[in-house]
C-alpha atoms as one frame of an Amber mdcrd trajectory, in Angstrom:
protein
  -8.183  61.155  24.969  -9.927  59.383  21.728 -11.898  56.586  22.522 -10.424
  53.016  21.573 -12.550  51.453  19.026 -12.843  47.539  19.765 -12.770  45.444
  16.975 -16.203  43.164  16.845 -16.192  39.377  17.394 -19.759  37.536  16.687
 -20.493  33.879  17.251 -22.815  31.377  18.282 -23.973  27.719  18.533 -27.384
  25.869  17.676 -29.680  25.334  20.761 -29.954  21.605  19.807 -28.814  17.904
  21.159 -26.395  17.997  23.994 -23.919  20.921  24.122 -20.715  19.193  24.856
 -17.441  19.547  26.547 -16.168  19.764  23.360 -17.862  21.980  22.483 -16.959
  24.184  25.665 -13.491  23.448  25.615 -13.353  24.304  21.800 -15.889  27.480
  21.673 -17.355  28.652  24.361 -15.002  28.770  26.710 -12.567  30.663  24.966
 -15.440  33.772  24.511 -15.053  34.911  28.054 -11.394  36.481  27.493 -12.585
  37.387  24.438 -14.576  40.117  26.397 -12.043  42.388  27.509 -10.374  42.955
  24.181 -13.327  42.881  21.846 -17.082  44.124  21.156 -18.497  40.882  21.117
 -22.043  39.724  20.102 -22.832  36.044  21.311 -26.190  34.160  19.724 -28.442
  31.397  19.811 -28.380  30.567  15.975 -32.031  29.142  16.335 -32.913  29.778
  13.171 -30.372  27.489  11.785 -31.336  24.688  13.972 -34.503  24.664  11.845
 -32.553  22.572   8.820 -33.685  19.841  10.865 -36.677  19.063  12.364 -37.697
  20.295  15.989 -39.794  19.555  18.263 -41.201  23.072  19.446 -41.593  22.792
  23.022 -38.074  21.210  23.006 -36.694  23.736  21.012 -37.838  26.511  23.514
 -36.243  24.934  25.948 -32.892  24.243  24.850 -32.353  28.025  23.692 -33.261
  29.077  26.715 -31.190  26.130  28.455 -28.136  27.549  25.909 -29.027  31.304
  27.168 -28.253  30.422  30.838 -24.853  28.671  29.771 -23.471  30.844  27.783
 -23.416  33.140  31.275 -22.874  30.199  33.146 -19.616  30.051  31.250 -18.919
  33.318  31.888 -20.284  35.878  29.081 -21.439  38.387  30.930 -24.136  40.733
  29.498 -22.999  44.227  30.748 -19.502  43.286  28.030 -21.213  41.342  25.708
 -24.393  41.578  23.729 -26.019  38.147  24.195 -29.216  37.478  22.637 -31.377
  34.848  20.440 -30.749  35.463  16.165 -34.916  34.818  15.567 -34.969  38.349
  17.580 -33.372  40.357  15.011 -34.941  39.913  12.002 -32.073  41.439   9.552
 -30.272  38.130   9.817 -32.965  36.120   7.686 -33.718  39.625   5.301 -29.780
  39.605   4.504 -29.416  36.055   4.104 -31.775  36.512   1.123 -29.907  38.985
  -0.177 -26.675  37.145  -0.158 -28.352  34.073  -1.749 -28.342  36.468  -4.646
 -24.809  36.693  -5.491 -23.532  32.659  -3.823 -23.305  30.179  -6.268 -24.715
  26.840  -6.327 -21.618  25.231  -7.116 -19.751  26.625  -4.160 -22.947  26.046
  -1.761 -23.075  22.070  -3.347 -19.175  21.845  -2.395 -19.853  22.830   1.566
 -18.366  19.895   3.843 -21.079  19.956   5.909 -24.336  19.840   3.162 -22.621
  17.007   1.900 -22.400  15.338   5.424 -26.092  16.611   6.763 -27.504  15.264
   3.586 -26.343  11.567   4.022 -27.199  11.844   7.387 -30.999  13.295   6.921
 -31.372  11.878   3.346 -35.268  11.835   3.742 -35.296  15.961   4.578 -32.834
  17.459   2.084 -33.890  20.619   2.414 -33.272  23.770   0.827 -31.950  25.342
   4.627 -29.198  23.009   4.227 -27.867  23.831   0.710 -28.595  27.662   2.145
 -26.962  27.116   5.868 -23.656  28.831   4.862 -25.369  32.109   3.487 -26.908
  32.466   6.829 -24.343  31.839   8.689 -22.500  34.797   6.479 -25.315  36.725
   7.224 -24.949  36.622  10.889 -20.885  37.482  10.449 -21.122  40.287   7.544
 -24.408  41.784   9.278 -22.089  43.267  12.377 -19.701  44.292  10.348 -17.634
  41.657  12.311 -14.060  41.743  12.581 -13.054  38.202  14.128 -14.479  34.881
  14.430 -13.531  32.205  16.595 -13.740  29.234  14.385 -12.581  25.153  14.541
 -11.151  24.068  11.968 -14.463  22.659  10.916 -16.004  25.808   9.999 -13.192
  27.618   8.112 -14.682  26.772   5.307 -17.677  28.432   5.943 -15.502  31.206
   7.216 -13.824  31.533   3.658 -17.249  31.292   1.870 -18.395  34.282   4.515
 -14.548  35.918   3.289 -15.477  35.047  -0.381 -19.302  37.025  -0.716 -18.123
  40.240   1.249 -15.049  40.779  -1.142 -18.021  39.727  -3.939 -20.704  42.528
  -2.865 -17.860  44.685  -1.965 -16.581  44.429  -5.740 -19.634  44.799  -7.117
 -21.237  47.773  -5.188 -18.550  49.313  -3.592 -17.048  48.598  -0.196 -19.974
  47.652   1.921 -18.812  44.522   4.388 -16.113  44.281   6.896 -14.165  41.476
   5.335 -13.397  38.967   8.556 -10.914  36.817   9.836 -10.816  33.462  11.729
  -9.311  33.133  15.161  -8.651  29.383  15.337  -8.554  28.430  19.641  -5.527
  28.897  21.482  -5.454  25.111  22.557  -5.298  24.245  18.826  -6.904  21.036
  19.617 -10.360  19.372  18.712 -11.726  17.471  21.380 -12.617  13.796  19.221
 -15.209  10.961  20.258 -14.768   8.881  22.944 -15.398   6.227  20.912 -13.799
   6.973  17.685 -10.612   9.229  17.914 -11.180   9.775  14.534 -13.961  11.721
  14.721 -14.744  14.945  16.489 -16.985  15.019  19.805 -20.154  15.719  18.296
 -23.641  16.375  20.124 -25.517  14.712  17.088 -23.278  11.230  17.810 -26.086
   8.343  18.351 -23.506   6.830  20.827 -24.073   8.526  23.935 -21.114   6.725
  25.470 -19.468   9.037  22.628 -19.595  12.200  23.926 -19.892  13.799  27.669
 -22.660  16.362  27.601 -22.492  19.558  29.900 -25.178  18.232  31.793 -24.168
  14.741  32.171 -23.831  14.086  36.289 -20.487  12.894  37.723 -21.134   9.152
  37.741 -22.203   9.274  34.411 -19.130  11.504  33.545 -16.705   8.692  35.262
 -18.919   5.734  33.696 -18.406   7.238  30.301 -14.634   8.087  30.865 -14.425
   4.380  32.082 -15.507   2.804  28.760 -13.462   5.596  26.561 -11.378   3.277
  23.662  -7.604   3.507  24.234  -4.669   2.912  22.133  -2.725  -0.658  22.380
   0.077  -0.544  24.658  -0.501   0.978  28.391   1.467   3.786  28.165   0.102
   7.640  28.721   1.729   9.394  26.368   0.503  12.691  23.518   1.149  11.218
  19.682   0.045  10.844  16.731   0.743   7.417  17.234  -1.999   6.995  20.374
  -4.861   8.935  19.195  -7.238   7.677  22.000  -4.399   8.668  24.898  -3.873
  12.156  22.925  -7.341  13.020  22.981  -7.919  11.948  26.706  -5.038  13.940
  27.840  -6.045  17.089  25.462  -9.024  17.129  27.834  -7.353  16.515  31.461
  -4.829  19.316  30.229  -7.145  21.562  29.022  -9.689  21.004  32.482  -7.181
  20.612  34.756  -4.318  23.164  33.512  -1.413  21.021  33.466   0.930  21.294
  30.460   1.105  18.241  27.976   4.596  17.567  29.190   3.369  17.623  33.052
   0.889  15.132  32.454   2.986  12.987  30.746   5.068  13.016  33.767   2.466
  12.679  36.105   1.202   9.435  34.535   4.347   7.961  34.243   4.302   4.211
  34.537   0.709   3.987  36.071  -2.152   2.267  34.131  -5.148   3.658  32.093
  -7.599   3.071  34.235  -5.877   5.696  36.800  -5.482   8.107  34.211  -9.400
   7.923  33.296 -10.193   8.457  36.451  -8.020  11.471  37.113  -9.467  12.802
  33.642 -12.731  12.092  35.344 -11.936  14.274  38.085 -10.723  17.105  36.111
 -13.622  17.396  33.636 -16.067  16.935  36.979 -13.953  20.023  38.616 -15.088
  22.096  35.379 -18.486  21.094  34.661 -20.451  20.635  38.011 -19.774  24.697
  38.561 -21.451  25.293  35.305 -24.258  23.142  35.803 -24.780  24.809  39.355
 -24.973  28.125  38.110 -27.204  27.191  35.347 -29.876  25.817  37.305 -29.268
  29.108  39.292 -30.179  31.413  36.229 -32.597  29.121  35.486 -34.779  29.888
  38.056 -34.721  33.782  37.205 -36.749  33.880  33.802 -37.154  37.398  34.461
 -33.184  38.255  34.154 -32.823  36.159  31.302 -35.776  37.527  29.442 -34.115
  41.143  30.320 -30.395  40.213  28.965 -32.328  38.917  26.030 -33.957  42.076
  25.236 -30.726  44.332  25.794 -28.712  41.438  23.771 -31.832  41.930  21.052
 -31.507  46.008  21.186 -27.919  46.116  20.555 -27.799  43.351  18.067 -30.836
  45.289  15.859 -29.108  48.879  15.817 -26.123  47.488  14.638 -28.253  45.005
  12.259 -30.139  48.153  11.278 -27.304  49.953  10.356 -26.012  47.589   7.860
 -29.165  46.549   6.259 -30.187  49.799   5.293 -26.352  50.676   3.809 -26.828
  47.110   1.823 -30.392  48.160   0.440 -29.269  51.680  -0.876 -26.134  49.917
  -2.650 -28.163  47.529  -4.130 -31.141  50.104  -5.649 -33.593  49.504  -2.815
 -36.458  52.589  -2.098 -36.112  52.909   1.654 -39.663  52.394   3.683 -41.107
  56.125   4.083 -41.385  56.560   7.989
């Protein structure tokens, strides 16, 4: 019988701040199934953590921190090629050769330059104007089929969409053109603080967000102190965006359906219901941190799923970098 070709997911997430649940129950948590259907590549997009400014040692130790949760959460390396994007050097070398053919104008429009720069007004660098091209880089470079995407990053996505179909037109079909896979739950897990705003692991209000290695009383402390609409009643609406976003997460940690919640809460008071959320995110996360500490402790297996993650990642990377140079009128290195 012919062999059944998978189609190839890539993604990844910065090794910086506080990876939250958020940002578990929106991303990485959805990549495990992901593994038996697709070819998947999962990264440590370190080099885009560099817009900002690091502090090396720290740095180090977050990706590595990020390395051990990503299998923590259950991406196992013998499916999926997990590995650090500093390793494979074709991401940066592509990158430049995609700034050649973005536009300023689109680049200037990005959400999220627009956002970083107000935020980090004294380091406006030229990484964050360039962020999206690298972050089509990492996508076009595996010839990449899917990518699970919020609906914060679809424009990125599009601009990703937008320079494939532009090399492809103008030297011939090259890129794999990709599509977005927006999360099964549908839902963005917003600030504890501000329902308006999405969980974020860059909030200055701690009290904001619940980190993935926050410990249970600090998980129940912060739950505790979570805003909440007017009247008392637990209930999903547009209406009660505080309530909504509480019981996305107990639904989404503890399994229950919106409706079953609902139910469940019926006529009982918030402070119940935050504790019961309490209990479900604790149920999720204490697991992950266990393991973590676990894999941790074994630098040797992590630096080995690095490497394999690494070996994969640069044939593949290879591959496409050396099509791209002979389209565009490169002279390929004499070996």
């Amino acid at each position: 019988m012919d062999e059944v070709i998978k189609k190839r997911v890539f993604s990844g997430v910065q090794p910086t701040g506080k990876v939250t649940l958020g940002n578990y129950l929106g991303a990485i948590r959805n990549w495990k199934p992901l593994q038996e259907e697709y070819d998947c590549l999962y990264c440590v997009v370190d080099l885009h953590s560099l817009t900002v400014t690091q502090v090396p040692a720290e740095l180090r130790k977050n990706t590595m921190d990020l390395v051990a949760l990503y299998i923590a959460c259950g991406i196992d390396p013998s499916k999926s090629a997990l590995f650090i994007q500093s390793h494979v050097h074709e991401h940066a070398e592509l990158a430049w050769i995609l700034d050649t053919i973005a536009y300023v104008g689109e680049l200037n429009r990005m959400t999220q330059f627009k956002d970083k720069s107000r935020k980090h007004a004294d380091n406006i660098n030229m990484g964050l104007m360039n962020y999206p091209v690298l972050m089509a880089s990492d996508i076009l470079l595996y010839q990449t089929d899917v990518v699970p995407v919020g609906k914060d990053q679809v424009q990125h996505l599009e601009l990703a969409r937008d320079i494939a179909q532009r090399f492809n037109a103008r030297y011939s079909d090259t890129f794999v053109v990709p599509e977005g896979l927006l999360s099964k739950s549908g839902q963005s897990i917003k600030s504890l603080q501000d329902p308006g705003a999405k969980m974020s692991k860059s909030d200055p209000n701690d009290n904001a967000l619940i980190s993935l290695t926050d410990d249970a009383d600090t998980i129940r402390r912060k739950l505790r102190r979570a805003v909440t609409d007017s009247d008392t009643c637990v209930r999903h609406g547009a209406d009660k965006p505080a309530i909504t976003n509480l019981l996305n997460i107990y639904t989404l940690c503890s399994g229950l359906s919106i409706a079953d919640a609902e139910k469940t809460f019926e006529g009982k008071g918030y402070g119940e219901f935050k504790d019961a959320v309490a209990d479900a995110v604790i149920s999720v996360v204490e697991p992950i941190q266990a393991e973590q500490k676990r894999l941790l402790r074994d630098k040797a297996y992590l630096e080995s799923v690095l490497k394999q993650g690494a070996d994969k990642a640069s044939y593949l990377a290879q591959k496409t970098l050396s099509k791209v140079y002979r389209k565009i009128g490169l002279i390929p290195r004499i070996r």
